[in-house]
Coordinates of C-alpha atoms in Angstrom, one line a residue:
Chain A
X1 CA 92.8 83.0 133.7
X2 CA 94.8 83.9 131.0
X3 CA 92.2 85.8 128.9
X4 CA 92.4 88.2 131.5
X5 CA 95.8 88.8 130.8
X6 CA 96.1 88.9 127.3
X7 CA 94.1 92.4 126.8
X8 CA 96.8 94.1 129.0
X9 CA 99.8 92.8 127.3
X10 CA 98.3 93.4 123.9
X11 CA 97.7 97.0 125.1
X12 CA 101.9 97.0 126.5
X13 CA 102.5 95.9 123.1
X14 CA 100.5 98.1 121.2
X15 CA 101.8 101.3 123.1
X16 CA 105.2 100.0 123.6
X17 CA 105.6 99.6 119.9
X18 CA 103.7 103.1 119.4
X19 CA 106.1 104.8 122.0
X20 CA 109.4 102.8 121.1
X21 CA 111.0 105.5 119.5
X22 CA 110.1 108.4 122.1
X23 CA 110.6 106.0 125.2
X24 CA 114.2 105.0 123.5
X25 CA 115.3 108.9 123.1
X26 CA 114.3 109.2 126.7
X27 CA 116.3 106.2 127.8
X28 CA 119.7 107.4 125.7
X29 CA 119.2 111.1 127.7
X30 CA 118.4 110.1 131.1
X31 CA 121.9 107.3 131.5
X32 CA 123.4 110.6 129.4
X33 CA 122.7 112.6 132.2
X34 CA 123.0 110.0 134.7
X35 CA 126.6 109.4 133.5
X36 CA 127.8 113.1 133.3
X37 CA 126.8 113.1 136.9
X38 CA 128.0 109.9 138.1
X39 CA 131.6 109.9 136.2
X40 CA 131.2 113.8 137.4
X41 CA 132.5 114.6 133.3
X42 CA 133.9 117.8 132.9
X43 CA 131.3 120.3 131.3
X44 CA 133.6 121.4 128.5
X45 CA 134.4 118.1 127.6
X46 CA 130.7 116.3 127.6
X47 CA 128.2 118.8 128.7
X48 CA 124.8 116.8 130.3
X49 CA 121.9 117.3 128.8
X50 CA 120.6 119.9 131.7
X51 CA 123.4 122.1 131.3
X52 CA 122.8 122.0 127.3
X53 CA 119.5 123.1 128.3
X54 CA 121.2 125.9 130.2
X55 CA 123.3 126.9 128.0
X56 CA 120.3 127.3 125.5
X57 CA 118.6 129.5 128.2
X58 CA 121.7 131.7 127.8
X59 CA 120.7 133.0 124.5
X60 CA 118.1 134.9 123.5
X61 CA 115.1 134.0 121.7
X62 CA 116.2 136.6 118.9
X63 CA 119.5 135.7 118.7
X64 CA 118.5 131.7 118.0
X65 CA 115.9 133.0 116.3
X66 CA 118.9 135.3 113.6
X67 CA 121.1 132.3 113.6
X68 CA 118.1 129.2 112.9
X69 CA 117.2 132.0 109.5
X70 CA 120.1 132.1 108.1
X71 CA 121.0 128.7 108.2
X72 CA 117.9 127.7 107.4
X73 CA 117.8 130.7 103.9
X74 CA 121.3 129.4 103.0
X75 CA 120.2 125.5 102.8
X76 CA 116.7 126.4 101.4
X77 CA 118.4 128.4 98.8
X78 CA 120.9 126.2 97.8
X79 CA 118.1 123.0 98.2
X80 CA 116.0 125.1 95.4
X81 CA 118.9 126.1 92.9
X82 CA 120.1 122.0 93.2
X83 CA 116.6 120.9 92.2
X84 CA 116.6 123.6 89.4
X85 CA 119.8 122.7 87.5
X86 CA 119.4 118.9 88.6
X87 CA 116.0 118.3 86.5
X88 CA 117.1 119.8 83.2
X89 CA 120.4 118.0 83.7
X90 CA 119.0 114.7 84.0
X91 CA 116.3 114.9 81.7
X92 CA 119.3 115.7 79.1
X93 CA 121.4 112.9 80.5
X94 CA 118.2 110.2 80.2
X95 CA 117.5 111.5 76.5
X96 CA 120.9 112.1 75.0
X97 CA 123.7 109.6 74.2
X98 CA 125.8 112.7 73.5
X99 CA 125.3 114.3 77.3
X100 CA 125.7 111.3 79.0
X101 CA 128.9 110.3 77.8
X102 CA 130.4 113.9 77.7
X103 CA 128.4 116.1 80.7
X104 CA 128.3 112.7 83.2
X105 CA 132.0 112.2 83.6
X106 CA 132.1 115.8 84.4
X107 CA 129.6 116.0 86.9
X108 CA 131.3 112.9 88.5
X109 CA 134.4 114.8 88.7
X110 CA 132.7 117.7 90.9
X111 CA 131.0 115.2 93.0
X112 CA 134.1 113.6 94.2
X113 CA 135.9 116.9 94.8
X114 CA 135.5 117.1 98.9
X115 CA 133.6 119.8 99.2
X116 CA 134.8 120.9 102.5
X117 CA 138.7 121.2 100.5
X118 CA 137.0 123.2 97.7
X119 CA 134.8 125.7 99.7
X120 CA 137.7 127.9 101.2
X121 CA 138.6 128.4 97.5
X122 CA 134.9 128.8 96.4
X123 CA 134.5 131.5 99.7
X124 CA 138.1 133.4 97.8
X125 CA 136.7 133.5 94.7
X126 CA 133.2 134.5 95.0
X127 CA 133.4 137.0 98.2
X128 CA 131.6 136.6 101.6
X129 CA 128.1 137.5 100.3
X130 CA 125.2 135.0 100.5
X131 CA 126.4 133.5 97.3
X132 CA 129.6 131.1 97.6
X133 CA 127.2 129.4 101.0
X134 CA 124.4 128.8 98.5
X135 CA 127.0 128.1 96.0
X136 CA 128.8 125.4 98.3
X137 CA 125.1 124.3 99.2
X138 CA 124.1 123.3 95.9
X139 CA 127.1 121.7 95.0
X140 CA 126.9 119.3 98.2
X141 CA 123.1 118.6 97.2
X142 CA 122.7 118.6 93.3
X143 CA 125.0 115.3 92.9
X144 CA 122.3 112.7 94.5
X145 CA 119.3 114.7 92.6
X146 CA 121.0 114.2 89.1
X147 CA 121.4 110.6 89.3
X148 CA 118.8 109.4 91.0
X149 CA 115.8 111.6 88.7
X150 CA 118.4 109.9 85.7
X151 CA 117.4 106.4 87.0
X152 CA 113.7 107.5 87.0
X153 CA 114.0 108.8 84.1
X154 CA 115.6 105.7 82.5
X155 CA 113.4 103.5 84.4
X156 CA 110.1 104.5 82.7
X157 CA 108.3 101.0 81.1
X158 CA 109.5 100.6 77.3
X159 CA 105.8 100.1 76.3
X160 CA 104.8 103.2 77.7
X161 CA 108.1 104.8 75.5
X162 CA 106.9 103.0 72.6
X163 CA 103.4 103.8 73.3
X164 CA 104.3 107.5 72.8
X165 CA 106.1 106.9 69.9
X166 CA 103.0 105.0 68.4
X167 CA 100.9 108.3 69.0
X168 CA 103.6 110.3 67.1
X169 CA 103.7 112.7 70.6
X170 CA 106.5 115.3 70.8
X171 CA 109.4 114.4 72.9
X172 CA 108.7 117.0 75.0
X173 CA 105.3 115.5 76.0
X174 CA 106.8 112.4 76.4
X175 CA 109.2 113.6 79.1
X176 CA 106.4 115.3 80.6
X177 CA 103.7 113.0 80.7
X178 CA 105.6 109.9 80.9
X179 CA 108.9 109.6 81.6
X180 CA 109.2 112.5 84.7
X181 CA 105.5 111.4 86.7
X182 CA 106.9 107.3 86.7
X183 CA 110.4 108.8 88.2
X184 CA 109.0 110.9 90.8
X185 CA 109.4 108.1 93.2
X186 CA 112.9 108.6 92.7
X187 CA 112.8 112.2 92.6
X188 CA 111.5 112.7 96.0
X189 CA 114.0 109.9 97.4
X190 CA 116.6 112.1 96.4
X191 CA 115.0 115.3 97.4
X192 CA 114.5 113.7 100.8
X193 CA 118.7 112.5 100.5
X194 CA 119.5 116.2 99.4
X195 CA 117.1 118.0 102.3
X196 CA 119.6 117.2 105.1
X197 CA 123.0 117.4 103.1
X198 CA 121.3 121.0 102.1
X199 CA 121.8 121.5 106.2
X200 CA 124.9 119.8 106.1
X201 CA 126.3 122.4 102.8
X202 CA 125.2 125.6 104.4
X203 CA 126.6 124.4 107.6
X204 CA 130.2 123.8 106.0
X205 CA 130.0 127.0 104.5
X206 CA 129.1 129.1 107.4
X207 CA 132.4 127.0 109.2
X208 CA 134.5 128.9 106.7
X209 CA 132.7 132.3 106.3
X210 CA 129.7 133.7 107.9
X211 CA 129.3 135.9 111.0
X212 CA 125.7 134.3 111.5
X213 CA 124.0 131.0 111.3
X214 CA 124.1 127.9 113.4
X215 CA 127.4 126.9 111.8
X216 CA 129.3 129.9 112.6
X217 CA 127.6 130.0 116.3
X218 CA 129.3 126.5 116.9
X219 CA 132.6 128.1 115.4
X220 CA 132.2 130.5 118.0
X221 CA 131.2 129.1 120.9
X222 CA 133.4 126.1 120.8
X223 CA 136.6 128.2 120.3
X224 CA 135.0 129.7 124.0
X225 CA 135.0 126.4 125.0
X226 CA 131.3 126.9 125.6
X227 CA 130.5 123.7 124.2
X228 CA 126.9 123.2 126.0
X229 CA 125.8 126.2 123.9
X230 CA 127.3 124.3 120.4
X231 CA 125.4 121.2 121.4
X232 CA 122.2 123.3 121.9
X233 CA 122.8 124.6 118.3
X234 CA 123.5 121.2 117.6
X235 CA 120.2 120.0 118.8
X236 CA 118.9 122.6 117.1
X237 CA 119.8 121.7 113.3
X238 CA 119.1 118.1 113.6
X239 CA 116.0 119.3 114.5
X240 CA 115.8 121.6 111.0
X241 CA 117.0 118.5 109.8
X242 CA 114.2 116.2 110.2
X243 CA 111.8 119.0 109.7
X244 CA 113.1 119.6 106.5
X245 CA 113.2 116.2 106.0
X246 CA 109.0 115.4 106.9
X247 CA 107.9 118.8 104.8
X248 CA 109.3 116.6 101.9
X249 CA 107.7 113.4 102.7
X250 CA 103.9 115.1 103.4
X251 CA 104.8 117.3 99.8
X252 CA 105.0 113.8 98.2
X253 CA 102.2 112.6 100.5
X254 CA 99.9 115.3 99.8
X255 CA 100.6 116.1 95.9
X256 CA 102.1 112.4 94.8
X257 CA 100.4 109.6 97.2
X258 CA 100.6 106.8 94.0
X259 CA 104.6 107.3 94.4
X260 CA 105.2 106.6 98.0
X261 CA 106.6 103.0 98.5
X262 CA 104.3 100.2 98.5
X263 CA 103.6 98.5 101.9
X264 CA 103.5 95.2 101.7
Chain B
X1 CA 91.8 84.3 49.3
X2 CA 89.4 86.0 50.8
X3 CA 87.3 89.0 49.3
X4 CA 88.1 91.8 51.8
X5 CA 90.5 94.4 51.0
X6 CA 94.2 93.9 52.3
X7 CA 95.4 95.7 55.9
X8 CA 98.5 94.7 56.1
X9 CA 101.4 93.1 53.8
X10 CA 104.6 91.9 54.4
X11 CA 106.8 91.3 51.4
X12 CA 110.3 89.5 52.0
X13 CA 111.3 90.9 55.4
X14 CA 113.9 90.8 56.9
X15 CA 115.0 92.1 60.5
X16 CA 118.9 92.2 61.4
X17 CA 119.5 94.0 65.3
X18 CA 123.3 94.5 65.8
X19 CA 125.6 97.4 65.9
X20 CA 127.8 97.8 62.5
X21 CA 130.8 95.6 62.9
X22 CA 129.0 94.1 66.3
X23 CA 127.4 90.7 67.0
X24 CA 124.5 91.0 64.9
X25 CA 120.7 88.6 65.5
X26 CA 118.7 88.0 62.7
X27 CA 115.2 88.7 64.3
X28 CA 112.9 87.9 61.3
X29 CA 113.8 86.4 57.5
X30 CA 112.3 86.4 54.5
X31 CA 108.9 86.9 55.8
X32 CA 105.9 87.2 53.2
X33 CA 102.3 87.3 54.1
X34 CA 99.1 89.3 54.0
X35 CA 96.1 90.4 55.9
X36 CA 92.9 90.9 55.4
X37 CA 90.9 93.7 56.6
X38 CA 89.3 92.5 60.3
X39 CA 90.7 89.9 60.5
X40 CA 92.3 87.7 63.7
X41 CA 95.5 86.4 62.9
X42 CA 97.7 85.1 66.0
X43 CA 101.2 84.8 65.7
X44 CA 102.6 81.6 67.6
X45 CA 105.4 80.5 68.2
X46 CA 108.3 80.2 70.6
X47 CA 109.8 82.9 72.8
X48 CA 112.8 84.9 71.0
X49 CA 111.4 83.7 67.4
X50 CA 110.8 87.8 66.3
X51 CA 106.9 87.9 67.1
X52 CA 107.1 91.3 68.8
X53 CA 109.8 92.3 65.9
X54 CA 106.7 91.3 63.5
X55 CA 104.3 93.6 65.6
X56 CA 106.6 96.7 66.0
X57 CA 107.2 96.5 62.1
X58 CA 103.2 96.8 61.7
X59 CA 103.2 99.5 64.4
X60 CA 106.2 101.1 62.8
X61 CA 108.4 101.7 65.4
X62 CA 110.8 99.8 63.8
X63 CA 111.9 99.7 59.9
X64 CA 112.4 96.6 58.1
X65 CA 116.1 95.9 57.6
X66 CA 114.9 94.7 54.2
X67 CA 111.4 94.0 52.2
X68 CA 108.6 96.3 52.6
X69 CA 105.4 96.4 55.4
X70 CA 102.7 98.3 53.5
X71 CA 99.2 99.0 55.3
X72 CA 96.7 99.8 53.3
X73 CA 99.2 99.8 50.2
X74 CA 100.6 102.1 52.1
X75 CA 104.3 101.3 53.1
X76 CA 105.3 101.5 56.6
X77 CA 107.4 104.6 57.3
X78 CA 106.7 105.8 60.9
X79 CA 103.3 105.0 63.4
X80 CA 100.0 105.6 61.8
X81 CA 97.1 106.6 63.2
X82 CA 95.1 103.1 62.1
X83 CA 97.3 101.3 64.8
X84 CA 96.1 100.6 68.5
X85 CA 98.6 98.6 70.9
X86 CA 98.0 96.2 73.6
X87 CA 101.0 95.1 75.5
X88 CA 102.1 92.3 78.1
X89 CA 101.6 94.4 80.8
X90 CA 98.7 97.0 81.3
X91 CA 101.5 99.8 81.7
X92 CA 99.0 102.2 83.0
X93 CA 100.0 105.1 84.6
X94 CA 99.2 104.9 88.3
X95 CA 99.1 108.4 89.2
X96 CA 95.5 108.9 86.7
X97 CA 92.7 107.7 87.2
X98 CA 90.8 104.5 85.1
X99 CA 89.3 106.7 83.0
X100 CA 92.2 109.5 82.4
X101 CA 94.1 106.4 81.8
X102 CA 91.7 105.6 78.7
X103 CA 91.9 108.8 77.5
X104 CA 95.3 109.5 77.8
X105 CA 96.2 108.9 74.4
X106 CA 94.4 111.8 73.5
X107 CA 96.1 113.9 76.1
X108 CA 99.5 112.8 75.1
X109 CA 98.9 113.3 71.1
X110 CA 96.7 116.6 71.2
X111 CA 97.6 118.0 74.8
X112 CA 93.9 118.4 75.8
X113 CA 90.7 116.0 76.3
X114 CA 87.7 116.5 75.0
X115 CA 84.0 115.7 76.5
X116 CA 83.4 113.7 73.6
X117 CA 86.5 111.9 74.7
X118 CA 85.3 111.2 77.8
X119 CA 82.2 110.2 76.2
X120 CA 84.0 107.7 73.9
X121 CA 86.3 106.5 77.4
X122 CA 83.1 105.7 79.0
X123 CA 81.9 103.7 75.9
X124 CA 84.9 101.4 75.9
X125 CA 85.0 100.9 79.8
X126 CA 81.6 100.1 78.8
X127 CA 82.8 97.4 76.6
X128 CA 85.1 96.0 78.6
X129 CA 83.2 95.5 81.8
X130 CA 84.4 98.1 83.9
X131 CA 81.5 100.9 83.7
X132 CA 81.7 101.0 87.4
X133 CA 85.4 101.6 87.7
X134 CA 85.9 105.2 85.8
X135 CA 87.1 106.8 89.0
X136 CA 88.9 104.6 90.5
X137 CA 92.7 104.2 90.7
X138 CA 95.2 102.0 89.3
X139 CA 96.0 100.2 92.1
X140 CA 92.8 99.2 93.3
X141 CA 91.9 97.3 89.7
X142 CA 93.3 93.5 89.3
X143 CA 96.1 92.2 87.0
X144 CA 93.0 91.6 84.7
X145 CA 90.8 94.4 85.0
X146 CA 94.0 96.7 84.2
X147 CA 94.5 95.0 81.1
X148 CA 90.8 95.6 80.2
X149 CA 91.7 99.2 80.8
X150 CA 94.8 99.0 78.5
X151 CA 92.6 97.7 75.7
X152 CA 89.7 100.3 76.5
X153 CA 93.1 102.4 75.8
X154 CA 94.1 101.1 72.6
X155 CA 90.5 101.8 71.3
X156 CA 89.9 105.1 71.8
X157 CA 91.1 106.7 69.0
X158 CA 88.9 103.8 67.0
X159 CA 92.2 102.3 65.7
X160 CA 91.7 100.2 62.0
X161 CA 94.4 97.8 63.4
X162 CA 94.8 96.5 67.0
X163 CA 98.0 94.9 67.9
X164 CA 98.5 92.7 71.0
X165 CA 101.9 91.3 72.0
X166 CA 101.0 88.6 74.5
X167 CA 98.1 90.6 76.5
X168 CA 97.2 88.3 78.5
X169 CA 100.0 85.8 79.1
X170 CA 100.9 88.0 82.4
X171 CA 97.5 86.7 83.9
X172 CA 96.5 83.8 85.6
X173 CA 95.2 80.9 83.8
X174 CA 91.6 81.7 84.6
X175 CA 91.7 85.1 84.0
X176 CA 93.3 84.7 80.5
X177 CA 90.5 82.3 79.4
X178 CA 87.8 84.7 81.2
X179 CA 90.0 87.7 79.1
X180 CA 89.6 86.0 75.5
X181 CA 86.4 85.4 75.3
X182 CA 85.9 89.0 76.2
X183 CA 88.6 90.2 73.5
X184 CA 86.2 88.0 71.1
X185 CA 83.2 89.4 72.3
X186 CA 84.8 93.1 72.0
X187 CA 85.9 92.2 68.3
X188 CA 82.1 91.4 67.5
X189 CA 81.1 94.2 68.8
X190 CA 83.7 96.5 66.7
X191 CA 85.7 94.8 64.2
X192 CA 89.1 95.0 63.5
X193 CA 91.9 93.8 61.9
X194 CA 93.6 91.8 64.7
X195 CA 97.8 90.8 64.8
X196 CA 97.8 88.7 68.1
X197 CA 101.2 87.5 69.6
X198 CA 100.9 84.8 71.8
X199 CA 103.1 81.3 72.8
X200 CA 99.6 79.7 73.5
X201 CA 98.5 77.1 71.0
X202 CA 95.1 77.1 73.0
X203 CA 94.3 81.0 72.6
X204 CA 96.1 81.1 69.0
X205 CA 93.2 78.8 68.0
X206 CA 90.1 79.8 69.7
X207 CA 90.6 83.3 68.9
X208 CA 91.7 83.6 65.2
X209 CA 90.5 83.3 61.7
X210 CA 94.4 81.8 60.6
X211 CA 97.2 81.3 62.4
X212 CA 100.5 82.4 61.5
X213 CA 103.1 79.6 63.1
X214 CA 106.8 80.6 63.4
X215 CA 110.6 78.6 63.6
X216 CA 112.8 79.3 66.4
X217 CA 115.3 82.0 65.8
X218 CA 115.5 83.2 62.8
X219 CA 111.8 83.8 63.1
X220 CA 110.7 82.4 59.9
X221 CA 107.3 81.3 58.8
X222 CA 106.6 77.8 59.2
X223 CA 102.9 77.2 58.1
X224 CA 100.1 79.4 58.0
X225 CA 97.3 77.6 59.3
X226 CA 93.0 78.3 58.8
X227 CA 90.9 77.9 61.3
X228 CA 88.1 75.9 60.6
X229 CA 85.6 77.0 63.4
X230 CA 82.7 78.7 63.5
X231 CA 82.2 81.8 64.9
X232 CA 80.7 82.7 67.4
X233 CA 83.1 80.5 69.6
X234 CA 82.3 79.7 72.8
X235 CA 83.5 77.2 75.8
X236 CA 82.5 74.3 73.9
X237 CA 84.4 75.1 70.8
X238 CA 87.0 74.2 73.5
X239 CA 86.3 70.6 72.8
X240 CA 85.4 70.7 69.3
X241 CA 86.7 68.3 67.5
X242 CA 88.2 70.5 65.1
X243 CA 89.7 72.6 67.5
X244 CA 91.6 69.4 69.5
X245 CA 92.8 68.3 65.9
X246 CA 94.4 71.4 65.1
X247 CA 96.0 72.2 68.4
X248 CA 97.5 69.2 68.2
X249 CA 98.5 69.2 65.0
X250 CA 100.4 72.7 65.8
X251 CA 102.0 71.1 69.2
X252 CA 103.2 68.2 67.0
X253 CA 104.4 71.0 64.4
X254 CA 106.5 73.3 67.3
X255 CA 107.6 70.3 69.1
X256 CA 108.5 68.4 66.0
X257 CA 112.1 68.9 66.3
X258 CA 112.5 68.1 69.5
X259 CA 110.8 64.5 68.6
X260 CA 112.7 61.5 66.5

């Protein structure tokens, strides 16, 4: 009797654990919507999730389509110049004494400056080109790749260190060949980290200064109180978010697989 | 002593670690020995008594505080090409493959490998039982078989010298006797002069030609031993006579202070 049984609750499991996620986002929307109509919320204080939908509809492909770019350039920009200037930094920071006692302290410094303060004064200073966003960008993203590469870098295996040493190999090579392939684990952690604060810095910067971009279309609506359409922005850049988020992980899945964690 | 020419010599040396005006350890003292060219010498004794100073002084990443480490007649002044390492753990690098690992010394010293290289890679994996395994990765291979890969490693550029600082005392117990026999097969097959670190009285003795037994910290030399074995050695020199006496004798030796 109960081998009969067993098959169909092993398939409930199997595709309740494979649909848990989905079936959990579906739950959290539906009493969303049930409560917005129920308490009868006011639309410009909670919008439901229908009249987000709405107020999406409201908008033009094109238009989403202007504001989704430049968001999307600014962070990518700022992402790229981050990973740039980060490597260099912490592959001078793992080799030398000198540049981790003296550049470290300094870059410590800029990381705990809150970024939101310091942007109006980066926005005065550098004009309202593309710059002082990809500027304010980088500076919200570079912090986590510096000292998490540094910690990859530092965590190579001493025999493999001394192993170079014993083949008389430039230092160069050694960084190379050894000492940045063992911390790509760590670099891609923090590039995954850094993907959505990239969203998050361009985001910041287009509160301040922009006239387009999901950031500055939230400014804007909002202060119209048309706050179904800044929610469908909203669902829009944690949606760039996670994108940005999986590119990473299949890069490192595709070009790295020996780094990706280790199921156990 | 014997009629070969010298490898290696130590004359008088000393190794002090500390910072100037710090706490400073005296790793080795007054240590004098020599040699000969292929052969096995292990170097017992217990942990944090300067064995692996001993073998980084030989490989020259480190210089002597005082007294000289000549190979060759040569003295000691940075890593020389005679020199192959083996290390406790395989350290292979798990985004190559088995037999990019093998030649990766190659890679990392000249920046390109050559078909001979491969060639010679082949050879040693060859050597060391894993013919089979060339394109395989890292992760797939055992605790065992990646140390058998390290050592492939450590003998591609045909080193004079092969140094080993406790290869196999990451393995399991059967492994590690599987593992010396092999290293003892592997050292018929291509001689070499042989500095083998290890805390096991048991593979100290069925592996080497003398034994070099150390004091706790400093590391000083307490006896060098012969021993009196013949070669080829086998599972049953396991219960040679010979080989119980002098494993005991070396037990009673490291344990001697502990004993009234």
């Amino acid at each position: 009797m109960a081998k009969a049984l067993i098959p169909i609750r092993d398939w409930l499991l199997l595709w309740g654990d494979r649909f848990a996620p989905v079936l959990t986002f579906a739950a959290l929307i539906a009493i969303w919507e049930a409560a917005c109509r129920i308490f009868d919320i006011p639309r410009f204080l909670l919008p439901s999730p229908s009249y987000i939908v709405v107020g999406a509809m409201d908008q033009t492909v094109a238009t989403w389509a202007a504001n989704i770019w430049a968001t999307v350039k600014i962070a990518f920009m700022g992402y790229i110049l981050a990973i740039v200037v980060s490597i260099p930094i912490s592959v001078g920071l793992a080799l030398s004494r000198f540049l981790s006692r003296t550049v470290y302290p300094l870059l410590v410094v800029i990381h705990s400056t809150p970024v939101v303060a310091i942007a109006p004064i980066i926005i005065v200073v550098m004009g309202t080109s593309a710059l002082p966003r990809v500027f304010i960008t980088f500076l919200i993203t570079f912090f986590p790749i510096v000292v998490t590469t540094t910690a990859g870098l530092m965590a190579t295996p001493q025999e493999l260190i001394e192993l170079s040493r014993s083949l008389r190999a430039t230092r160069a090579r050694e960084v190379l060949h050894i000492r940045l392939p063992y911390a790509l684990p760590y670099i891609f952690s923090a590039l995954k980290i850094s993907s959505t604060l990239a969203i998050v810095g361009a985001v910041v910067a287009e509160f301040i200064a922009a006239e387009r971009g999901l950031g500055y279309f939230i400014e804007l609506q909002t202060s119209f109180l048309k706050i179904n359409q800044g929610f469908a922005a909203l669902v829009l850049l944690v949606t760039i978010s996670l994108c940005f988020f999986q590119v990473i992980g299949l890069i490192q899945k595709t070009f790295a697989p020996w780094s990706l964690p280790k199921k156990q | 002593m014997t009629e070969k020419p010298l490898a290696i010599r130590f004359e008088d040396v000393t190794q002090i670690f500390g910072k100037p005006g710090g706490k400073s350890t005296t790793a080795l003292d007054g240590m004098t020995f020599d040699i000969a060219q292929h052969e096995f010498i292990s170097v017992l004794g217990p942990s944090g008594c300067g064995k692996s100073t001993l073998l980084r002084l030989v490989a020259g990443l480190v210089m002597p505080t005082r007294g000289k480490v000549s190979i060759y007649d040569m003295p000691v002044t940075e890593p020389r090409d005679e020199i192959g390492l083996v290390f406790q753990r395989p350290t292979l690098l798990p985004w190559f493959d088995v037999l990019s690992n093998v030649t990766f010394p190659m890679k990392h010293k000249y920046g390109r490998v050559d078909a001979a290289d491969k060639v010679r890679a082949q050879e040693l994996l060859g050597l060391v039982g894993l013919s089979d395994f060339a394109d395989k990765r890292i992760e797939e291979l055992s605790g065992g078989m990646q140390q058998r890969v390290a050592i492939a490693r450590a003998l591609l550029h045909d080193p004079d010298i092969l140094l080993m600082d406790e290869p196999f005392s990451a393995l399991d117990a059967l492994t590690r006797d599987e593992m010396s026999f092999e290293l003892l097969s592997i050292w018929t097959q291509r001689p070499k002069t042989v500095v083998f670190i290890t805390h096991s009285i048991q593979e100290a003795v069925l592996l080497s030609d003398r034994i070099i037994v150390m004091t706790p910290r400093p590391g000083k030399i307490r006896e060098i031993l012969p021993v009196p074995l013949a070669r080829p050695r086998s599972v049953d020199t396991l219960s040679d006579p010979a080989f119980l006496e002098l494993s005991n004798y070396i037990r009673r030796q490291l344990f001697s202070h502990n004993v009234a």
